[in-house]
C-alpha positions as a printed NumPy array, in Angstrom:
array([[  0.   ,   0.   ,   0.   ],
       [  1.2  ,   3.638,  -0.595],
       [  0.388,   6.805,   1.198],
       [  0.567,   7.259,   5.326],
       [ -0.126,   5.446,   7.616],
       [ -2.348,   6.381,  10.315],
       [ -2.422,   4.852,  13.553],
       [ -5.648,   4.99 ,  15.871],
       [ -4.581,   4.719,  19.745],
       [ -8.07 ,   3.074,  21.249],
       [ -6.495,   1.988,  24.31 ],
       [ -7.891,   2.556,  27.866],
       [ -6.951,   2.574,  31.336],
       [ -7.452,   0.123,  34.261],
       [ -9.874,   0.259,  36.579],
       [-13.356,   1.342,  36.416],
       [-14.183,   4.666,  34.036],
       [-16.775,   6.799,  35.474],
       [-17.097,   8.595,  32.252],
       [-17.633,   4.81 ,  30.496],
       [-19.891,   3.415,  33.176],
       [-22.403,   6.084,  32.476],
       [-22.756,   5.468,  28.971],
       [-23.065,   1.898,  29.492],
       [-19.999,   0.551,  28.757],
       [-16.63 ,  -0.38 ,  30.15 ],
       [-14.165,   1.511,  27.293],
       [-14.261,   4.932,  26.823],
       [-13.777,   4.365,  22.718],
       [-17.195,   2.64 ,  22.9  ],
       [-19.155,   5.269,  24.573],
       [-21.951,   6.562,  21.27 ],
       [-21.329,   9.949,  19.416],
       [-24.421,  11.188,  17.71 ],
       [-25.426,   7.291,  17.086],
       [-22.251,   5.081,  16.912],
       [-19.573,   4.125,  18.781],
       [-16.519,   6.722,  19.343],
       [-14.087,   5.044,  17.562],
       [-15.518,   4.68 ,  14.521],
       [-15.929,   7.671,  13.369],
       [-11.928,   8.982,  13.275],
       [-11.603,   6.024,  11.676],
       [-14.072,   6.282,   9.488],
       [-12.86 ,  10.093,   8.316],
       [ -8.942,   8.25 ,   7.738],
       [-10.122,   5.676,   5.432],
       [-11.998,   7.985,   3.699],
       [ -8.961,   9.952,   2.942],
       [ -6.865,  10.875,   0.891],
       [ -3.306,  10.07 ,   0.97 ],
       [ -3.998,   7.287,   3.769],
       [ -3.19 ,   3.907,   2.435],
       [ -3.946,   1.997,   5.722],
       [ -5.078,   2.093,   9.116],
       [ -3.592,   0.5  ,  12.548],
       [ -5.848,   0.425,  14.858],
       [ -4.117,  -0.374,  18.373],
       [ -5.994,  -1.623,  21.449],
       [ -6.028,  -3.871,  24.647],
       [ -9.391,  -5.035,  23.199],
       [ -8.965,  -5.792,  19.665],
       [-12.4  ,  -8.456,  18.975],
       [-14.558,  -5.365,  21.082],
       [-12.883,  -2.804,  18.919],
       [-12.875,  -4.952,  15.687],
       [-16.439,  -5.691,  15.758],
       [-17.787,  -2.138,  15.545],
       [-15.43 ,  -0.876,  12.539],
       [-15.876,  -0.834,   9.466],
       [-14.95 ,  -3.862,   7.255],
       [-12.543,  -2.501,   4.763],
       [ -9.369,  -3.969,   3.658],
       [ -6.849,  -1.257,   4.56 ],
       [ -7.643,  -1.858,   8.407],
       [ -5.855,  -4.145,  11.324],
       [ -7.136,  -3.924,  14.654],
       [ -3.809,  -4.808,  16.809],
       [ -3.049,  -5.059,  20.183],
       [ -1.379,  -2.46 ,  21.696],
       [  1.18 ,  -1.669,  24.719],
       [  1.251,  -1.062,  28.38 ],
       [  1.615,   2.555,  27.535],
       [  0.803,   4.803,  24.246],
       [  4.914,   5.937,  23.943],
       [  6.028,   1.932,  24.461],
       [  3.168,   1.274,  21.733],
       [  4.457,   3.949,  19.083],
       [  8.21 ,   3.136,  20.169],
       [  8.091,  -0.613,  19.067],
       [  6.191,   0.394,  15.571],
       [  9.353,   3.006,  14.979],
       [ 11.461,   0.284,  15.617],
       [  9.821,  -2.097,  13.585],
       [ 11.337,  -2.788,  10.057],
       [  8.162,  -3.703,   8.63 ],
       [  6.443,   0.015,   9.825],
       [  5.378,   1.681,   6.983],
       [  6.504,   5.507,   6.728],
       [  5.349,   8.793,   7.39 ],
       [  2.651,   7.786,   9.833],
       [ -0.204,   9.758,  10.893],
       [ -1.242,   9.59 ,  14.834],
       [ -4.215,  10.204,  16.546],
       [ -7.018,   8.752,  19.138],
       [ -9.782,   7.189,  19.116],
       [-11.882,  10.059,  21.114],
       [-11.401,  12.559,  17.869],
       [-14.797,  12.419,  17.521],
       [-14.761,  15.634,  15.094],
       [-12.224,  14.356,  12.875],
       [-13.037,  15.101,   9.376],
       [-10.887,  14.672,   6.104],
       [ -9.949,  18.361,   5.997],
       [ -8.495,  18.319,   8.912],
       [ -6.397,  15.151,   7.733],
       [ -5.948,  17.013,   4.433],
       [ -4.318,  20.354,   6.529],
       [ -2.644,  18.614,   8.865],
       [ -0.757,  16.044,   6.387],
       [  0.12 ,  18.836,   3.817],
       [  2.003,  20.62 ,   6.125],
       [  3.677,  17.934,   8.184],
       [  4.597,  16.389,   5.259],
       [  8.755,  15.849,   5.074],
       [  9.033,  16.109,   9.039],
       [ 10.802,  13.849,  11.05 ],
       [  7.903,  14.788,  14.389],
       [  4.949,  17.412,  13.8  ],
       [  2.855,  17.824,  16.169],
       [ -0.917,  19.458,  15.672],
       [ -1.26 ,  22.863,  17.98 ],
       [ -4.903,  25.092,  17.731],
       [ -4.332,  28.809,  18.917],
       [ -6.523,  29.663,  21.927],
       [ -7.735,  32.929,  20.205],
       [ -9.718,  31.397,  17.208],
       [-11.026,  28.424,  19.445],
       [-12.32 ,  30.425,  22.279],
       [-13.69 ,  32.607,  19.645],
       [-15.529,  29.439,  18.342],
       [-16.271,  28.231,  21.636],
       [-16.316,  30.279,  24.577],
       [-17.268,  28.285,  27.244],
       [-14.768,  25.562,  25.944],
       [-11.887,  24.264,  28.556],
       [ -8.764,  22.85 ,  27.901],
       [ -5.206,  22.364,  28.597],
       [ -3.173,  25.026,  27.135],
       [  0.257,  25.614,  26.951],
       [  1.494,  29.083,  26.357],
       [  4.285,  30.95 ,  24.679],
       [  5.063,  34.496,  23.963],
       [  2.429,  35.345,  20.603],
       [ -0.245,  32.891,  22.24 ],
       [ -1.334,  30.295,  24.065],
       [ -1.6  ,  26.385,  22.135],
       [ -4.032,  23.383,  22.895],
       [ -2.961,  19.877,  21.298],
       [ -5.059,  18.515,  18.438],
       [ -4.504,  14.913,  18.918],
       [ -2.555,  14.765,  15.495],
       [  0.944,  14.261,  15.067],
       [  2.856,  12.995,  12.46 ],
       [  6.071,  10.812,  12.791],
       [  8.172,  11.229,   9.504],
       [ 11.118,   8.846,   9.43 ],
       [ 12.763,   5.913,  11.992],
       [ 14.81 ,   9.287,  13.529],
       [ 11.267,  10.031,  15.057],
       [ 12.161,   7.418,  17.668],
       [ 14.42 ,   9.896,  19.517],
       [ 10.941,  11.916,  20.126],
       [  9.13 ,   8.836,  21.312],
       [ 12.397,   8.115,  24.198],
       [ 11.571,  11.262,  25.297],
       [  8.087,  10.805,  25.591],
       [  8.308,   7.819,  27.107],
       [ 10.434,   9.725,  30.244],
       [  7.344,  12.377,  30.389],
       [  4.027,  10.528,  29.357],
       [  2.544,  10.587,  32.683],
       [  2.867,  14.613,  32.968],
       [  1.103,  14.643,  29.656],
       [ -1.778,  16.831,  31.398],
       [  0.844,  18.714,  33.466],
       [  1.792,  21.66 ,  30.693],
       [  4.998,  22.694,  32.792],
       [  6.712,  19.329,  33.537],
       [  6.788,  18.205,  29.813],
       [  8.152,  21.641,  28.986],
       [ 10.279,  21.228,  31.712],
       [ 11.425,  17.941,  30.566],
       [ 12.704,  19.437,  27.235],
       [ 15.579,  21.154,  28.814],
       [ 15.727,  25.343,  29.169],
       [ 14.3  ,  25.955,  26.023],
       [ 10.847,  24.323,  26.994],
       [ 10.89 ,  26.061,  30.139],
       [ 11.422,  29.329,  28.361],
       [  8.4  ,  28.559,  26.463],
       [  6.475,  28.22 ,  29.441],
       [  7.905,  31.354,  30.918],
       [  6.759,  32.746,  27.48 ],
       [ 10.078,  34.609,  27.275],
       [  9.975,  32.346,  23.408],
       [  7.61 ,  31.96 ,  20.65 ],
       [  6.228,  28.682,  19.394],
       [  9.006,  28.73 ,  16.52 ],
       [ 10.993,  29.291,  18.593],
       [ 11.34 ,  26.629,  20.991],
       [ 11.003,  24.46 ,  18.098],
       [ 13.578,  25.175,  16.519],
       [ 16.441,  25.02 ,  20.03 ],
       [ 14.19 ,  21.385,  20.624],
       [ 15.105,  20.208,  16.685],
       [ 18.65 ,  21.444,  17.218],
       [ 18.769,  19.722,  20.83 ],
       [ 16.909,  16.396,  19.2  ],
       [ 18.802,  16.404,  15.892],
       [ 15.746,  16.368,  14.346],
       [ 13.078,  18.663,  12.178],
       [ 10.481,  18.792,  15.102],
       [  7.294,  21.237,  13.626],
       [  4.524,  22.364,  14.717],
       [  1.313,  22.715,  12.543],
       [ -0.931,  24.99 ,  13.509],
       [ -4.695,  23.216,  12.25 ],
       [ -6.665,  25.684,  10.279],
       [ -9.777,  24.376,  11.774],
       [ -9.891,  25.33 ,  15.713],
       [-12.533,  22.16 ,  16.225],
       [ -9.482,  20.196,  15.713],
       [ -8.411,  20.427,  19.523],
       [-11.814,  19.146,  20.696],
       [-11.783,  15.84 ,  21.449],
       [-14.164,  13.376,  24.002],
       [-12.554,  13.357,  27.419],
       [-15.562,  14.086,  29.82 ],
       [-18.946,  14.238,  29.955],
       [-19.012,  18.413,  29.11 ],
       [-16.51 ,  17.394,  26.058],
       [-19.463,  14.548,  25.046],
       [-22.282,  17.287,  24.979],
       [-20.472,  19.647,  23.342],
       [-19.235,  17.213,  20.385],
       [-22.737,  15.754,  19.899],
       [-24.281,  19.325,  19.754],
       [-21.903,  20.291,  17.215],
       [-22.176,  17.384,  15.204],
       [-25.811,  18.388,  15.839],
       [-25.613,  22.067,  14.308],
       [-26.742,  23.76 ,  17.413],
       [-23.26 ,  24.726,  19.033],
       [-22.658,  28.592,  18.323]])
């Protein structure tokens, strides 16, 4: 197959999930959007793209996960790893992994192919891009909206649960990660983690650029950030507020 590869991270946590109990179900991925279960619909939006010439689906539950997708021949449900970074490190380092590969979850319930389209055109030829929305045209969007932001000096950045890894060098990256993936949520600490120039970041004494460009000159790497056209792109399904919100979009009736 040619074209990216895009890999759907559908895993969950252990223990009970409040969030999943209340819909009726025991995995987060499974909980319905506007008729259907989570999952399916990022999934659905890669395979009808563009430019994708398979999908990875990776999960503890692969025959749960399997049996709500779609049946098309460009998709493996696979199991995944104890953690998302030890997942994604042993793809890199597989010699089989097909390359660039597109990353994203399985709660990107608004993924559409033209935010695919954006974020792949611009990523394209990077070893690590990584999908940012700009708090000014989201909040403008949605007000009431909350996330996690992480701010420079120009503006403040929410993740869009994209990211593209380029080439086997993107493995570097993924080491890192794997030292930081628990302070994920914790804005600060993975700054921190990427020596002074994240910190400086955070102090907002540096743009976005950058502190891109001292972390791709401290990683060896062309590390880029793509800023997503469409502000949506940082909304994803990680509470209950996030699961009204999506549906009444998807719905028309958000402002």
């Amino acid at each position: 197959m040619t074209g990216w590869t895009a890999l759907v991270l559908a895993g969950s946590r252990p223990g009970v999930d409040p969030f999943a109990a209340s819909h009726g179900t025991d995995l987060k991925v499974l909980i319905p959007v506007a008729g259907e279960p989570m999952v399916r619909r990022p999934v659905r939006a890669l395979l009808a793209s563009e430019g994708i010439g398979n999908v990875r689906v990776l999960t503890q539950q692969t025959e749960r996960i399997g049996a709500v997708l779609p049946a098309d021949p460009r998709l493996t449900v696979e199991p995944s790893g104890a953690t998302i970074a030890a997942t994604l490190a042993a793809i890199c380092a597989d010699p089989g992994t097909r390359w660039p590969m597109l990353v994203t979850t399985a709660d990107h319930a608004l993924l559409d192919e033209a935010m695919i389209a954006d974020f792949m055109a611009r990523a394209k030829g990077a070893d690590v891009a990584i999908g940012l929305v700009e708090a000014r045209p989201l909040l403008k969007r949605l007000p009431g909206t909350k996330r996690t932001w992480i701010g420079f000096r120009g503006g403040r950045y929410s993740g869009a649960n994209l990211f593209a890894l380029g080439s086997p060098r993107a493995a570097k990256a993924i080491e890192l990660w794997r030292g930081v993936e628990q302070n994920r949520k914790k804005g600060w600490r993975l700054l921190a983690a990427f020596g002074p120039a994240g910190l400086l970041g955070w102090l907002r004494l540096r743009s976005l650029d950058q502190t891109l460009a001292s972390l791709s000159h401290r990683l060896g790497l062309d590390l880029r950030a793509v800023q997503m056209r469409d502000p949506l792109a940082a909304v994803d399904v990680d509470k209950p507020a996030d699961h009204a919100l999506v549906e009444a979009i998807l719905a028309g009736r958000a402002s």
